[in-house]
Structure formats: structure tokens, C-alpha cells
Amino acid sequence: MPSQINAGLTPTFSSVTSTQNGFTLTITNYDPVYSWSAQVTSPGLISLTTQGFITVTNLTGQGTRATVTVTTSRTGYTSESSSIVGSTLSAPPHRLS
């Protein structure tokens, strides 16, 4: 009899907080029983903590966008993933003197 595969956990995210050279966000349904991996589009660099906090850095320019894709895996479950787009801080509004 074949082994049953259960539905995996699809990552969900908080809103993105922009920074000067990247952005941060949190995986809102982080569960340590799953293995987690995160990727970001180039030239971004990404870090993912064991609490589900994501930091993207190495983006240059105001309003520069990058896509983060997070994947979960666990034995006996399907792998699931989702993506979110974030950006660096936008240019401040131009003031007329």
C-alpha cells in the first residue's frame, strides 16, 4: 500500500518593511517542525532566522524591488512555497521652496 502524502504548509507573510538597502518581513505561520528555505532575486542577499524573520539586503537605489520565495518541506508532506515582493525605501517627496 503506498504511503500517504499530507498537504504541506504554505508560507504566509506579514507586510514588508522597507529599509535603505532592502526590506524585512516575518513568516506569520512559521512552524519549526518544517524545514524552511528562502531565496531572493539577484542582487539581493537574504537571511532567515529560526523564528521566521527574513531580512533582505544588498539592494541599491530608491524603490528597488526584489522577490522573496519561501519553501517549506517535511517528510511525508508536500513541499509548498509562496512569494512576496518588497522594495527599498522610495525617494522622499520633492519639496518646493
Coordinates of N, CA, C and O in Angstrom, one line a residue:
M1 N 0.9 -1.2 0.0 CA 0.0 0.0 0.0 C 0.9 1.2 0.0 O 1.8 1.3 0.8
P2 N 0.6 2.2 -0.9 CA 1.5 3.4 -1.0 C 1.4 4.3 0.3 O 0.3 4.3 0.9
S3 N 2.5 5.0 0.6 CA 2.5 5.9 1.7 C 1.6 7.1 1.4 O 1.5 7.6 0.2
Q4 N 0.9 7.6 2.4 CA 0.0 8.8 2.2 C 0.9 10.0 2.3 O 1.7 10.1 3.2
I5 N 0.7 10.9 1.4 CA 1.4 12.2 1.5 C 0.3 13.3 1.9 O -0.7 13.4 1.3
N6 N 0.7 14.0 3.0 CA -0.2 15.0 3.5 C 0.1 16.4 2.9 O 1.2 16.6 2.4
A7 N -0.9 17.2 2.9 CA -0.7 18.6 2.4 C 0.3 19.3 3.3 O 0.2 19.3 4.5
G8 N 1.3 20.0 2.7 CA 2.3 20.7 3.4 C 1.8 22.1 3.8 O 0.6 22.4 3.7
L9 N 2.7 22.9 4.4 CA 2.4 24.2 5.0 C 2.8 25.3 4.0 O 4.0 25.4 3.6
T10 N 1.8 26.0 3.5 CA 2.1 27.1 2.5 C 2.5 28.4 3.4 O 1.7 28.8 4.2
P11 N 3.7 28.9 3.1 CA 4.1 30.1 3.9 C 3.2 31.3 3.7 O 2.7 31.6 2.6
T12 N 2.9 32.0 4.8 CA 2.2 33.3 4.7 C 3.1 34.4 5.3 O 4.0 34.0 6.2
F13 N 2.9 35.6 5.0 CA 3.8 36.7 5.3 C 3.1 37.9 6.0 O 2.0 38.2 5.7
S14 N 3.9 38.6 6.8 CA 3.5 39.9 7.3 C 3.7 40.9 6.2 O 4.2 40.5 5.1
S15 N 3.3 42.1 6.4 CA 3.6 43.1 5.4 C 5.1 43.4 5.4 O 5.8 43.1 6.4
V16 N 5.6 44.0 4.4 CA 7.0 44.3 4.2 C 7.3 45.6 4.8 O 6.6 46.6 4.7
T17 N 8.5 45.7 5.5 CA 9.0 47.0 6.0 C 10.3 47.3 5.2 O 11.2 46.6 5.2
S18 N 10.2 48.4 4.5 CA 11.3 48.8 3.6 C 12.5 49.4 4.5 O 12.2 50.1 5.5
T19 N 13.7 49.2 4.0 CA 14.9 49.9 4.6 C 15.7 50.5 3.5 O 15.3 50.4 2.3
Q20 N 16.8 51.2 3.9 CA 17.6 51.9 2.9 C 18.2 50.9 1.8 O 18.3 51.3 0.6
N21 N 18.6 49.7 2.2 CA 19.2 48.8 1.3 C 18.5 47.5 1.1 O 19.1 46.5 0.7
G22 N 17.2 47.4 1.5 CA 16.5 46.2 1.4 C 15.1 46.3 2.1 O 14.4 47.3 2.1
F23 N 14.7 45.2 2.8 CA 13.5 45.2 3.5 C 13.4 44.0 4.5 O 14.3 43.1 4.4
T24 N 12.4 44.0 5.4 CA 12.3 42.9 6.3 C 10.8 42.5 6.3 O 9.9 43.2 5.9
L25 N 10.6 41.2 6.7 CA 9.2 40.7 6.9 C 9.3 39.5 7.8 O 10.4 39.0 8.1
T26 N 8.1 39.0 8.2 CA 8.1 37.8 9.0 C 7.2 36.8 8.4 O 6.1 37.1 7.8
I27 N 7.5 35.5 8.5 CA 6.7 34.4 8.1 C 5.7 34.2 9.3 O 6.0 33.9 10.4
T28 N 4.4 34.5 9.0 CA 3.4 34.6 10.1 C 2.9 33.2 10.5 O 2.4 33.1 11.6
N29 N 3.2 32.2 9.7 CA 2.8 30.8 10.2 C 4.0 29.9 10.3 O 3.9 28.7 10.1
Y30 N 5.1 30.5 10.8 CA 6.3 29.7 11.0 C 6.1 28.6 11.9 O 5.6 28.8 13.0
D31 N 6.6 27.4 11.6 CA 6.5 26.2 12.4 C 7.8 25.5 12.3 O 8.2 25.0 11.2
P32 N 8.5 25.3 13.4 CA 9.8 24.7 13.4 C 9.9 23.2 13.0 O 10.9 22.7 12.8
V33 N 8.7 22.6 13.0 CA 8.7 21.1 12.6 C 9.0 21.0 11.1 O 9.3 19.9 10.6
Y34 N 8.9 22.1 10.3 CA 9.1 22.1 8.9 C 10.6 22.6 8.7 O 11.1 23.4 9.5
S35 N 11.1 22.2 7.5 CA 12.4 22.8 7.1 C 12.0 24.0 6.2 O 11.0 23.9 5.4
W36 N 12.7 25.1 6.3 CA 12.4 26.3 5.6 C 13.6 26.7 4.8 O 14.7 26.6 5.2
S37 N 13.3 27.2 3.5 CA 14.4 27.8 2.7 C 13.9 29.0 2.1 O 12.6 29.2 1.9
A38 N 14.7 30.0 1.9 CA 14.3 31.3 1.3 C 15.3 31.7 0.2 O 16.5 31.5 0.4
Q39 N 14.8 32.2 -0.8 CA 15.6 32.8 -1.9 C 15.1 34.2 -2.3 O 13.9 34.5 -2.1
V40 N 16.0 35.0 -2.8 CA 15.7 36.3 -3.3 C 16.3 36.6 -4.6 O 17.4 36.0 -4.9
T41 N 15.6 37.4 -5.4 CA 16.2 37.7 -6.7 C 17.5 38.5 -6.6 O 17.7 39.3 -5.6
S42 N 18.4 38.3 -7.5 CA 19.7 39.0 -7.5 C 19.5 40.5 -7.8 O 18.6 40.9 -8.5
P43 N 20.3 41.3 -7.1 CA 21.5 41.1 -6.3 C 21.2 41.0 -4.8 O 22.1 41.1 -4.0
G44 N 20.0 40.8 -4.4 CA 19.6 40.7 -3.0 C 20.3 39.6 -2.3 O 20.6 38.5 -2.9
L45 N 20.6 39.8 -1.0 CA 21.1 38.8 -0.1 C 20.0 38.6 0.9 O 19.3 39.5 1.3
I46 N 19.8 37.3 1.4 CA 18.7 37.0 2.3 C 19.2 36.3 3.5 O 20.1 35.5 3.4
S47 N 18.6 36.6 4.7 CA 18.8 35.7 5.8 C 17.4 35.4 6.4 O 16.5 36.2 6.4
L48 N 17.3 34.2 6.9 CA 16.1 33.7 7.5 C 16.4 33.1 8.9 O 17.3 32.2 9.0
T49 N 15.8 33.7 10.0 CA 16.1 33.2 11.3 C 15.3 32.0 11.6 O 14.3 31.7 10.9
T50 N 15.6 31.3 12.7 CA 14.8 30.1 13.2 C 13.5 30.5 13.8 O 12.7 29.7 14.3
Q51 N 13.2 31.8 13.9 CA 11.9 32.3 14.3 C 11.0 32.8 13.1 O 9.9 33.3 13.3
G52 N 11.6 32.7 11.9 CA 10.8 33.1 10.7 C 10.9 34.5 10.3 O 10.1 35.1 9.6
F53 N 12.0 35.2 10.8 CA 12.2 36.6 10.5 C 13.1 36.7 9.3 O 14.2 36.0 9.3
I54 N 12.7 37.4 8.2 CA 13.5 37.5 7.0 C 14.1 38.9 6.8 O 13.3 39.9 7.0
T55 N 15.3 39.0 6.5 CA 16.0 40.3 6.2 C 16.6 40.2 4.8 O 17.3 39.2 4.5
V56 N 16.3 41.1 3.9 CA 16.9 41.2 2.6 C 17.7 42.5 2.6 O 17.3 43.5 3.0
T57 N 19.0 42.3 2.1 CA 19.9 43.4 2.0 C 20.6 43.4 0.6 O 20.3 42.6 -0.2
N58 N 21.5 44.3 0.4 CA 22.3 44.4 -0.8 C 21.5 45.0 -2.0 O 22.0 44.8 -3.2
L59 N 20.4 45.6 -1.8 CA 19.7 46.3 -2.9 C 20.1 47.8 -2.9 O 20.3 48.4 -1.9
T60 N 20.3 48.3 -4.1 CA 20.8 49.7 -4.2 C 19.7 50.5 -5.0 O 19.0 50.0 -5.8
G61 N 19.6 51.8 -4.7 CA 18.7 52.6 -5.3 C 17.4 52.7 -4.6 O 17.0 51.8 -3.8
Q62 N 16.7 53.8 -4.7 CA 15.4 54.1 -4.1 C 14.3 53.3 -4.8 O 14.2 53.4 -6.0
G63 N 13.5 52.6 -4.0 CA 12.4 51.8 -4.6 C 12.8 50.6 -5.4 O 12.0 50.1 -6.1
T64 N 14.0 50.1 -5.2 CA 14.4 48.9 -5.9 C 13.7 47.7 -5.3 O 13.6 47.4 -4.1
R65 N 13.1 46.9 -6.3 CA 12.3 45.8 -5.9 C 13.0 44.4 -6.0 O 13.9 44.3 -6.8
A66 N 12.6 43.5 -5.1 CA 13.1 42.1 -5.2 C 12.0 41.2 -4.8 O 11.1 41.5 -4.0
T67 N 12.0 39.9 -5.3 CA 11.1 38.9 -4.9 C 11.7 37.9 -4.0 O 12.8 37.4 -4.3
V68 N 11.0 37.6 -2.9 CA 11.4 36.6 -2.0 C 10.5 35.4 -2.2 O 9.3 35.5 -2.2
T69 N 11.1 34.2 -2.3 CA 10.3 32.9 -2.4 C 10.7 32.1 -1.2 O 11.9 31.8 -1.0
V70 N 9.8 31.6 -0.4 CA 10.0 30.8 0.7 C 9.3 29.4 0.5 O 8.2 29.3 0.0
T71 N 10.1 28.3 0.8 CA 9.6 27.0 0.6 C 9.7 26.2 1.9 O 10.7 26.3 2.6
T72 N 8.6 25.4 2.1 CA 8.6 24.5 3.3 C 8.8 23.1 2.8 O 8.3 22.7 1.7
S73 N 9.4 22.2 3.7 CA 9.4 20.8 3.4 C 9.4 20.0 4.7 O 9.8 20.6 5.7
R74 N 8.8 18.8 4.6 CA 8.7 18.0 5.8 C 8.5 16.6 5.3 O 7.7 16.4 4.3
T75 N 9.1 15.6 5.9 CA 8.9 14.2 5.4 C 7.4 13.8 5.6 O 6.8 14.1 6.6
G76 N 6.9 13.2 4.5 CA 5.5 12.8 4.5 C 4.5 13.9 4.1 O 3.3 13.6 4.1
Y77 N 5.0 15.1 3.7 CA 4.2 16.2 3.3 C 4.7 16.8 2.0 O 5.9 16.7 1.7
T78 N 3.8 17.4 1.3 CA 4.2 18.0 0.0 C 5.0 19.3 0.4 O 4.8 19.9 1.4
S79 N 5.9 19.6 -0.5 CA 6.6 20.9 -0.4 C 5.7 22.0 -0.9 O 5.0 21.8 -1.9
E80 N 5.7 23.1 -0.2 CA 4.9 24.3 -0.6 C 5.7 25.5 -0.6 O 6.7 25.6 0.1
S81 N 5.4 26.5 -1.4 CA 6.1 27.7 -1.4 C 5.2 28.9 -1.8 O 4.1 28.7 -2.3
S82 N 5.6 30.1 -1.4 CA 4.9 31.3 -1.8 C 5.9 32.4 -1.9 O 7.1 32.3 -1.4
S83 N 5.6 33.5 -2.6 CA 6.5 34.6 -2.9 C 5.8 35.9 -2.5 O 4.6 36.0 -2.4
I84 N 6.7 36.9 -2.2 CA 6.2 38.2 -1.9 C 7.3 39.2 -2.5 O 8.5 38.9 -2.5
V85 N 6.8 40.4 -2.9 CA 7.7 41.4 -3.4 C 7.9 42.5 -2.4 O 6.9 42.9 -1.8
G86 N 9.1 42.9 -2.2 CA 9.4 44.0 -1.3 C 10.3 45.0 -2.1 O 10.8 44.7 -3.2
S87 N 10.6 46.2 -1.4 CA 11.4 47.2 -2.1 C 12.1 48.0 -1.0 O 11.7 48.0 0.2
T88 N 13.2 48.7 -1.5 CA 13.9 49.6 -0.6 C 13.0 50.8 -0.4 O 12.0 51.0 -1.1
L89 N 13.4 51.7 0.5 CA 12.7 53.0 0.7 C 12.6 53.8 -0.6 O 13.6 53.8 -1.4
S90 N 11.5 54.4 -0.9 CA 11.3 55.2 -2.0 C 11.9 56.6 -1.8 O 12.1 57.0 -0.6
A91 N 12.1 57.3 -2.8 CA 12.6 58.7 -2.7 C 11.6 59.6 -1.9 O 10.4 59.4 -2.1
P92 N 12.1 60.4 -1.0 CA 11.1 61.3 -0.3 C 10.5 62.3 -1.3 O 11.1 62.6 -2.3
P93 N 9.3 62.8 -1.0 CA 8.7 63.7 -1.9 C 9.5 65.0 -2.1 O 10.2 65.4 -1.1
H94 N 9.6 65.5 -3.3 CA 10.4 66.7 -3.5 C 9.6 67.9 -3.0 O 8.4 68.1 -3.3
R95 N 10.3 68.7 -2.2 CA 9.7 69.9 -1.6 C 10.0 71.1 -2.5 O 11.2 71.3 -2.8
L96 N 9.1 71.9 -2.7 CA 9.3 73.2 -3.4 C 9.6 74.3 -2.4 O 8.9 74.3 -1.4
S97 N 10.6 75.1 -2.6 CA 11.0 76.1 -1.7 C 10.2 77.4 -1.9 O 9.9 77.7 -3.0

